[in-house]
Amino acid sequence: MTNRPSPPIAMLAELTHRCPLSCSYCSNPLELTDRTRELTTETWIDVLGQAASLGVLQLHLSGGEPASRRDLEVLVKAARDVGLYVNLITSGIGLTTARLDALEAAGLDHLQLSLQATTADKADWIGGYKGGFARKLVLAEEVRQRGIPLTVNAVMHRHTIDDVGAAIDFAATLGARRIEVACVQFYGWALANRDALLPSRIQVTQAKDTVAKARRAYAGRITIDFVPPDYYADYPKACMGGWGSTGINVTPDGTVLPCHAAATIPGLVFDRVTEKPLSAIWHDGSAFQAFRGHEWMQEPCRNCARRDQDHGGCRCQAMALAGDAAATDPVCRHAPSRPAIDEILAQQVAVSPSFVYRSNKREKTSSVNIAAR
Amino acid sequence: MTTDPVPLLPRGTRLHQDRVRDTWVLLVPERALLLDEIGTAILQEVDGRSSLAAISCRLAERYGAPEPDVASDVREFLDGLVGQRLVDYQ
Ligand code: SF4
Ligand code: SF4
């Protein structure tokens, strides 16, 4: 790499791994960071300032549940003060009306509310938290009345994808301008739960139909972003503009990652904001340099006409399924490892196994049963 | 809707001067739209009070361009954003 990378556009700040829910597809790592290792308020404020100077425009405050941090309002204010567009990604649990007041006063731009399911029984089962859905509804109504710009983020998998129409209607009644209907991506907790989460091909086809109809019905009212599961695609999803090209991710303890799942790739060395300036990490950090450009690519990606479109797909998925982070994403129909995906699809089980819920104790599994599909 | 609506940047959409890239951007949920000079000029006139005609008139004067051309550019640009729910007409 000789070209200096252009500045990042977005930063995902994972403020904490603490969360009242324990979704089986959580994108946090299997090894969760303890509260005592979280960055201090002062360090976060400094990092936000560095991010803005580096060229970051969008800040996504995430977790875990970011509301688990008591200084959330302070961080929102600090981010706005340096000109960042502040998006809060939340389950809604832990946000009281008083805290919403404070967040609005601090200048929160936008709120993204996760939706585990559209009914209480199912949502609480999926989130592993009884009463969570009812609390989310109260918060959502409060957000609607205040007119806080809202995106609903409905996570789709085997147990929810058939309800995609209901999820979109639900988002519309909340006054959301956008809904993201993204299928679970399989790494981390979701990979551990893949058999319980992967939808069938028929489910995916039906969901595409439903989304197309909803797009017509809600045209001009609500934007629907739909990301079907890539296992059924011929080509991989594009790695967000290319590795180390648009996004930067800071974990609760200040580790800086090129993507939220990058820590699943062994051999990468990550810098920390407590040790190096953010701009040095972005420009020269070895983990960021690892998959920039085309040098690292193998065949068939290296000479493929689509290489600048999808950047060879997802590095983390290549690692997880082909055992080599520099391999072609196994989803690609040109990938030598595509048979691995076809094998997974062929072996789909008729009855869903129970979830391994996200927790600090890995052995905890679901004791609840809902009608297996 | 009237034939000469008043455009307005809704809450959650804001114009931002990006000093690092030396350009103006429209910050919206999940995205930042890099604006060219024309887009910037149009959005800077969107104040929630001026109608499309008023905005076109001001821009035509400032750039010494024929008003019907400016009006159709303004309309097309803002209609596109309205379609994505990034600008409201009232
Ligand atoms: S071969 Fe590589 S670059 Fe080409 S489509 Fe497949 S993943 Fe993308
Ligand atoms: S490597 Fe995979 S998970 Fe990471 S940003 Fe790219 S596509 Fe997303």
Coordinates of C-alpha atoms in Angstrom, one line a residue, chain A:
Chain A
M1 CA 0.0 0.0 0.0
T2 CA 1.5 3.2 -1.1
N3 CA -1.6 5.4 -1.3
R4 CA -2.6 7.2 1.8
P5 CA -6.1 5.9 2.7
S6 CA -8.9 8.5 2.6
P7 CA -10.4 9.4 5.9
P8 CA -13.1 7.2 7.5
I9 CA -16.7 8.3 7.3
A10 CA -18.2 6.5 10.2
M11 CA -17.2 5.3 13.6
L12 CA -18.9 2.6 15.6
A13 CA -18.2 3.2 19.3
E14 CA -19.0 0.2 21.3
L15 CA -19.3 1.9 24.6
T16 CA -19.9 -1.2 26.6
H17 CA -20.6 -4.9 26.3
R18 CA -23.1 -4.7 29.2
C19 CA -26.6 -5.3 28.0
P20 CA -29.9 -6.4 29.7
L21 CA -30.7 -8.6 26.7
S22 CA -28.8 -11.6 25.6
C23 CA -29.7 -12.1 22.0
S24 CA -28.4 -15.3 20.4
Y25 CA -27.1 -13.4 17.4
C26 CA -25.3 -10.6 19.3
S27 CA -22.4 -9.2 17.2
N28 CA -20.3 -8.7 20.3
P29 CA -17.3 -11.2 20.6
L30 CA -17.7 -14.4 22.6
E31 CA -15.3 -13.0 25.1
L32 CA -17.1 -10.0 26.5
T33 CA -15.2 -7.1 28.0
D34 CA -15.7 -6.5 31.7
R35 CA -17.0 -3.1 33.0
T36 CA -13.8 -2.5 34.8
R37 CA -11.9 -2.5 31.5
E38 CA -14.1 0.1 29.8
L39 CA -12.7 3.4 28.7
T40 CA -13.3 6.4 30.9
T41 CA -15.5 9.3 30.0
E42 CA -12.5 11.5 29.4
T43 CA -10.8 9.0 27.1
W44 CA -14.0 8.7 25.0
I45 CA -14.4 12.4 24.7
D46 CA -10.8 12.7 23.5
V47 CA -11.4 9.8 21.0
L48 CA -14.5 11.6 19.7
G49 CA -12.5 14.7 19.1
Q50 CA -9.8 12.8 17.3
A51 CA -12.4 11.0 15.2
A52 CA -13.9 14.3 14.0
S53 CA -10.4 15.7 13.2
L54 CA -9.7 12.6 11.2
G55 CA -12.8 13.1 9.1
V56 CA -15.4 10.9 10.7
L57 CA -18.9 12.3 10.1
Q58 CA -21.2 9.7 11.5
L59 CA -20.9 8.4 15.0
H60 CA -22.8 5.3 16.0
L61 CA -23.0 4.8 19.7
S62 CA -23.5 1.1 20.3
G63 CA -22.7 -1.7 22.7
G64 CA -24.0 -3.9 24.3
E65 CA -26.6 -1.5 25.4
P66 CA -25.0 2.0 25.3
A67 CA -27.6 3.2 27.8
S68 CA -25.8 1.0 30.3
R69 CA -23.2 3.7 30.5
R70 CA -24.3 6.5 32.8
D71 CA -22.2 9.0 30.9
L72 CA -24.1 8.4 27.6
E73 CA -25.6 11.9 27.6
V74 CA -22.2 13.5 28.2
L75 CA -20.7 11.6 25.3
V76 CA -23.6 12.6 23.0
K77 CA -23.0 16.2 23.9
A78 CA -19.2 15.9 23.3
A79 CA -19.8 14.3 19.9
R80 CA -22.2 17.0 18.8
D81 CA -19.8 19.7 20.0
V82 CA -17.2 18.4 17.6
G83 CA -19.7 18.2 14.8
L84 CA -20.4 14.5 14.6
Y85 CA -23.8 13.2 13.6
V86 CA -24.9 11.1 16.5
N87 CA -26.9 7.9 16.1
L88 CA -27.8 5.9 19.2
I89 CA -28.2 2.2 18.6
T90 CA -30.3 0.8 21.4
S91 CA -32.7 -1.9 22.6
G92 CA -34.5 0.9 24.4
I93 CA -34.2 -0.9 27.7
G94 CA -32.7 1.5 30.3
L95 CA -33.8 4.6 28.6
T96 CA -36.2 6.5 30.9
T97 CA -38.1 9.6 29.9
A98 CA -35.6 11.6 31.9
R99 CA -32.7 10.2 30.0
L100 CA -34.5 10.8 26.7
D101 CA -34.9 14.4 27.8
A102 CA -31.2 14.7 28.5
L103 CA -30.2 12.9 25.2
E104 CA -32.4 15.3 23.2
A105 CA -30.9 18.3 25.0
A106 CA -27.4 16.9 24.3
G107 CA -28.2 17.0 20.6
L108 CA -28.9 13.3 19.7
D109 CA -29.6 13.3 15.9
H110 CA -31.1 9.9 15.4
L111 CA -32.1 6.8 17.2
Q112 CA -32.0 3.2 16.0
L113 CA -34.2 0.9 17.8
S114 CA -33.6 -2.9 17.6
L115 CA -36.7 -5.0 17.2
Q116 CA -36.3 -8.7 18.3
A117 CA -39.8 -9.6 17.1
T118 CA -43.2 -8.1 16.8
T119 CA -44.9 -10.0 19.6
A120 CA -44.0 -10.0 23.3
D121 CA -43.6 -13.8 23.7
K122 CA -41.3 -14.1 20.8
A123 CA -39.3 -11.0 21.4
D124 CA -38.7 -11.9 25.0
W125 CA -37.7 -15.4 24.1
I126 CA -35.3 -14.2 21.4
G127 CA -33.8 -11.4 23.6
G128 CA -33.7 -13.7 26.6
Y129 CA -35.3 -11.0 28.8
K130 CA -38.8 -11.3 30.2
G131 CA -40.8 -8.0 30.0
G132 CA -38.3 -6.5 27.6
F133 CA -40.7 -6.1 24.7
A134 CA -43.3 -4.2 26.9
R135 CA -40.6 -1.8 28.0
K136 CA -39.4 -1.3 24.4
L137 CA -43.0 -0.4 23.4
V138 CA -43.2 2.3 26.1
L139 CA -39.9 3.8 25.0
A140 CA -40.9 3.6 21.3
E141 CA -44.1 5.5 21.9
E142 CA -42.1 8.1 23.8
V143 CA -39.7 8.5 20.9
R144 CA -42.6 8.8 18.4
Q145 CA -44.3 11.5 20.4
R146 CA -41.1 13.5 20.6
G147 CA -40.4 13.1 16.9
I148 CA -36.9 11.8 17.4
P149 CA -35.8 10.6 14.0
L150 CA -36.1 6.8 14.2
T151 CA -34.9 3.8 12.3
V152 CA -36.2 0.4 13.3
N153 CA -33.7 -2.3 13.0
A154 CA -35.4 -5.7 12.7
V155 CA -33.0 -8.6 12.8
M156 CA -34.2 -11.4 10.6
H157 CA -33.5 -15.1 11.0
R158 CA -35.3 -18.4 10.9
H159 CA -37.7 -17.4 13.6
T160 CA -38.6 -13.9 12.5
I161 CA -38.2 -13.7 8.8
D162 CA -41.7 -14.8 8.2
D163 CA -42.9 -11.8 10.2
V164 CA -41.1 -9.3 8.0
G165 CA -44.3 -7.7 6.8
A166 CA -45.5 -7.2 10.4
A167 CA -42.1 -5.7 11.3
I168 CA -42.4 -3.1 8.6
D169 CA -46.0 -2.3 9.6
F170 CA -44.8 -2.0 13.1
A171 CA -42.0 0.4 12.2
A172 CA -44.5 2.5 10.2
T173 CA -46.9 2.9 13.2
L174 CA -43.9 4.1 15.2
G175 CA -43.4 6.8 12.7
A176 CA -40.0 5.5 11.6
R177 CA -38.6 6.9 8.4
R178 CA -36.4 3.9 7.8
I179 CA -36.5 0.3 8.7
E180 CA -33.5 -2.0 8.3
V181 CA -34.4 -5.6 7.8
A182 CA -31.1 -7.3 7.9
C183 CA -30.5 -11.0 8.2
V184 CA -28.2 -12.2 10.9
Q185 CA -24.6 -12.3 9.7
F186 CA -22.9 -15.5 10.9
Y187 CA -19.9 -14.8 13.1
G188 CA -19.5 -14.7 16.9
W189 CA -22.7 -15.6 18.8
A190 CA -24.7 -16.0 15.6
L191 CA -22.2 -18.5 14.2
A192 CA -22.5 -20.5 17.4
N193 CA -26.3 -20.5 16.8
R194 CA -26.3 -20.9 13.1
D195 CA -28.4 -24.0 13.0
A196 CA -31.1 -22.2 15.0
L197 CA -30.9 -19.0 13.0
L198 CA -30.4 -19.7 9.4
P199 CA -33.6 -19.3 7.4
S200 CA -34.6 -21.6 4.6
R201 CA -34.4 -20.7 0.9
I202 CA -38.2 -20.7 0.8
Q203 CA -38.4 -18.3 3.7
V204 CA -35.9 -16.0 2.0
T205 CA -37.8 -16.0 -1.3
Q206 CA -41.1 -15.2 0.5
A207 CA -39.5 -12.4 2.5
K208 CA -38.1 -10.8 -0.7
D209 CA -41.7 -10.8 -2.1
T210 CA -43.1 -9.3 1.0
V211 CA -40.5 -6.6 1.1
A212 CA -41.1 -5.7 -2.6
K213 CA -44.8 -5.3 -1.9
A214 CA -44.2 -3.3 1.2
R215 CA -41.8 -1.0 -0.7
R216 CA -44.6 -0.2 -3.1
A217 CA -47.2 0.2 -0.3
Y218 CA -45.0 2.5 1.8
A219 CA -43.2 4.4 -1.1
G220 CA -42.4 7.9 0.1
R221 CA -43.3 7.1 3.7
I222 CA -40.7 4.7 4.9
T223 CA -37.4 3.6 3.4
I224 CA -36.9 -0.2 3.6
D225 CA -33.3 -1.5 3.6
F226 CA -33.3 -5.2 3.2
V227 CA -30.2 -7.4 3.5
P228 CA -31.1 -11.0 2.7
P229 CA -28.7 -13.7 4.1
D230 CA -25.7 -14.0 1.9
Y231 CA -25.5 -17.7 2.1
Y232 CA -28.2 -17.9 -0.6
A233 CA -26.5 -15.3 -2.9
D234 CA -24.2 -15.9 -5.8
Y235 CA -21.9 -13.1 -4.8
P236 CA -20.8 -12.0 -1.4
K237 CA -21.9 -8.8 0.2
A238 CA -19.5 -5.9 -0.3
C239 CA -17.2 -5.4 2.6
M240 CA -18.3 -1.9 3.6
G241 CA -16.6 0.1 0.9
G242 CA -13.5 -2.1 1.4
W243 CA -11.6 -3.0 4.5
G244 CA -10.1 0.1 6.2
S245 CA -11.7 2.5 3.8
T246 CA -14.9 3.9 5.3
G247 CA -15.3 2.7 8.9
I248 CA -13.5 2.5 12.2
N249 CA -14.6 0.6 15.2
V250 CA -13.6 1.2 18.8
T251 CA -14.4 -1.5 21.4
P252 CA -15.2 -0.9 25.1
D253 CA -11.6 -1.2 26.1
G254 CA -10.3 1.1 23.3
T255 CA -9.2 -1.5 20.9
V256 CA -9.5 -0.1 17.3
L257 CA -10.8 -2.5 14.7
P258 CA -11.3 -2.2 11.0
C259 CA -14.7 -4.0 11.4
H260 CA -16.7 -5.2 14.4
A261 CA -15.9 -8.8 13.7
A262 CA -12.2 -8.3 12.9
A263 CA -11.1 -9.8 16.2
T264 CA -12.2 -13.2 14.9
I265 CA -9.2 -13.2 12.6
P266 CA -6.2 -14.6 14.3
G267 CA -2.9 -13.0 13.6
L268 CA -4.1 -9.4 13.3
V269 CA -2.6 -7.0 15.8
F270 CA -4.9 -4.3 17.0
D271 CA -3.8 -0.9 18.4
R272 CA -5.6 0.8 21.3
V273 CA -6.6 4.4 21.6
T274 CA -4.9 4.5 24.9
E275 CA -1.5 3.8 23.2
K276 CA -1.6 5.6 19.9
P277 CA -3.4 8.5 18.2
L278 CA -6.4 7.4 16.2
S279 CA -5.0 8.9 13.0
A280 CA -1.8 6.9 13.2
I281 CA -3.9 3.7 13.8
W282 CA -6.1 4.5 10.8
H283 CA -3.3 5.3 8.5
D284 CA -0.6 2.9 9.5
G285 CA -2.1 0.3 11.9
S286 CA -1.2 -3.2 10.7
A287 CA -4.7 -4.5 11.1
F288 CA -6.0 -1.7 8.9
Q289 CA -3.4 -2.2 6.3
A290 CA -3.9 -6.0 6.2
F291 CA -6.6 -6.1 3.6
R292 CA -6.5 -2.7 1.9
G293 CA -6.2 -2.5 -1.8
H294 CA -5.7 -5.7 -3.9
E295 CA -2.3 -6.9 -2.9
W296 CA -3.6 -9.4 -0.3
M297 CA -6.1 -11.0 -2.7
Q298 CA -5.8 -14.5 -4.0
E299 CA -7.3 -16.0 -7.1
P300 CA -10.0 -15.9 -8.2
C301 CA -10.5 -12.4 -6.6
R302 CA -7.2 -10.9 -7.7
N303 CA -8.2 -10.8 -11.4
C304 CA -11.9 -10.7 -11.0
A305 CA -13.9 -7.9 -12.7
R306 CA -16.0 -7.6 -9.5
R307 CA -13.1 -7.1 -7.2
D308 CA -13.6 -3.3 -6.7
Q309 CA -17.4 -3.9 -6.3
D310 CA -17.3 -6.4 -3.4
H311 CA -13.6 -6.4 -2.4
G312 CA -13.6 -10.2 -2.3
G313 CA -16.5 -10.2 0.2
C314 CA -16.2 -10.6 4.0
R315 CA -12.7 -11.3 5.5
C316 CA -14.3 -12.6 8.7
Q317 CA -16.5 -15.0 6.8
A318 CA -13.6 -16.2 4.8
M319 CA -11.8 -16.9 8.0
A320 CA -14.7 -18.6 9.6
L321 CA -15.6 -20.9 6.7
A322 CA -12.5 -21.2 4.6
G323 CA -10.0 -21.0 7.4
D324 CA -8.1 -18.2 5.6
A325 CA -8.9 -14.5 6.0
A326 CA -7.4 -13.7 2.7
A327 CA -9.4 -16.3 0.8
T328 CA -12.4 -15.5 -1.5
D329 CA -15.5 -15.2 0.6
P330 CA -17.0 -18.7 0.5
V331 CA -20.4 -17.2 -0.5
C332 CA -19.0 -16.3 -3.9
R333 CA -19.9 -18.9 -6.6
H334 CA -16.3 -18.7 -7.9
A335 CA -14.9 -19.5 -4.5
P336 CA -13.0 -22.8 -4.1
S337 CA -14.7 -23.1 -0.7
R338 CA -18.3 -22.5 -1.9
P339 CA -19.1 -26.2 -1.3
A340 CA -18.8 -25.5 2.4
I341 CA -21.8 -23.2 2.2
D342 CA -23.8 -25.5 0.0
E343 CA -23.1 -28.3 2.6
I344 CA -24.4 -26.1 5.4
L345 CA -27.6 -25.3 3.4
A346 CA -28.0 -29.0 2.5
Q347 CA -27.8 -30.0 6.1
Q348 CA -30.4 -27.6 7.4
V349 CA -32.4 -29.3 10.1
A350 CA -36.2 -29.4 10.1
V351 CA -36.5 -28.6 13.8
S352 CA -34.5 -25.7 15.2
P353 CA -32.1 -26.4 18.0
S354 CA -32.4 -24.2 21.1
F355 CA -30.3 -21.0 21.4
V356 CA -27.1 -20.5 23.1
Y357 CA -27.8 -17.1 24.7
R358 CA -25.1 -14.5 24.8
S359 CA -23.7 -14.5 28.3
N360 CA -20.5 -14.5 30.3
K361 CA -21.1 -18.1 31.1
R362 CA -21.0 -20.0 27.8
E363 CA -22.9 -23.1 28.9
K364 CA -26.2 -21.4 29.5
T365 CA -28.7 -22.6 26.9
S366 CA -32.4 -22.0 26.3
S367 CA -34.8 -24.0 28.4
V368 CA -37.8 -22.3 26.7
N369 CA -39.5 -23.9 23.8
I370 CA -41.6 -22.2 21.2
A371 CA -43.2 -24.0 18.3
A372 CA -40.2 -25.2 16.3
R373 CA -40.5 -24.5 12.7

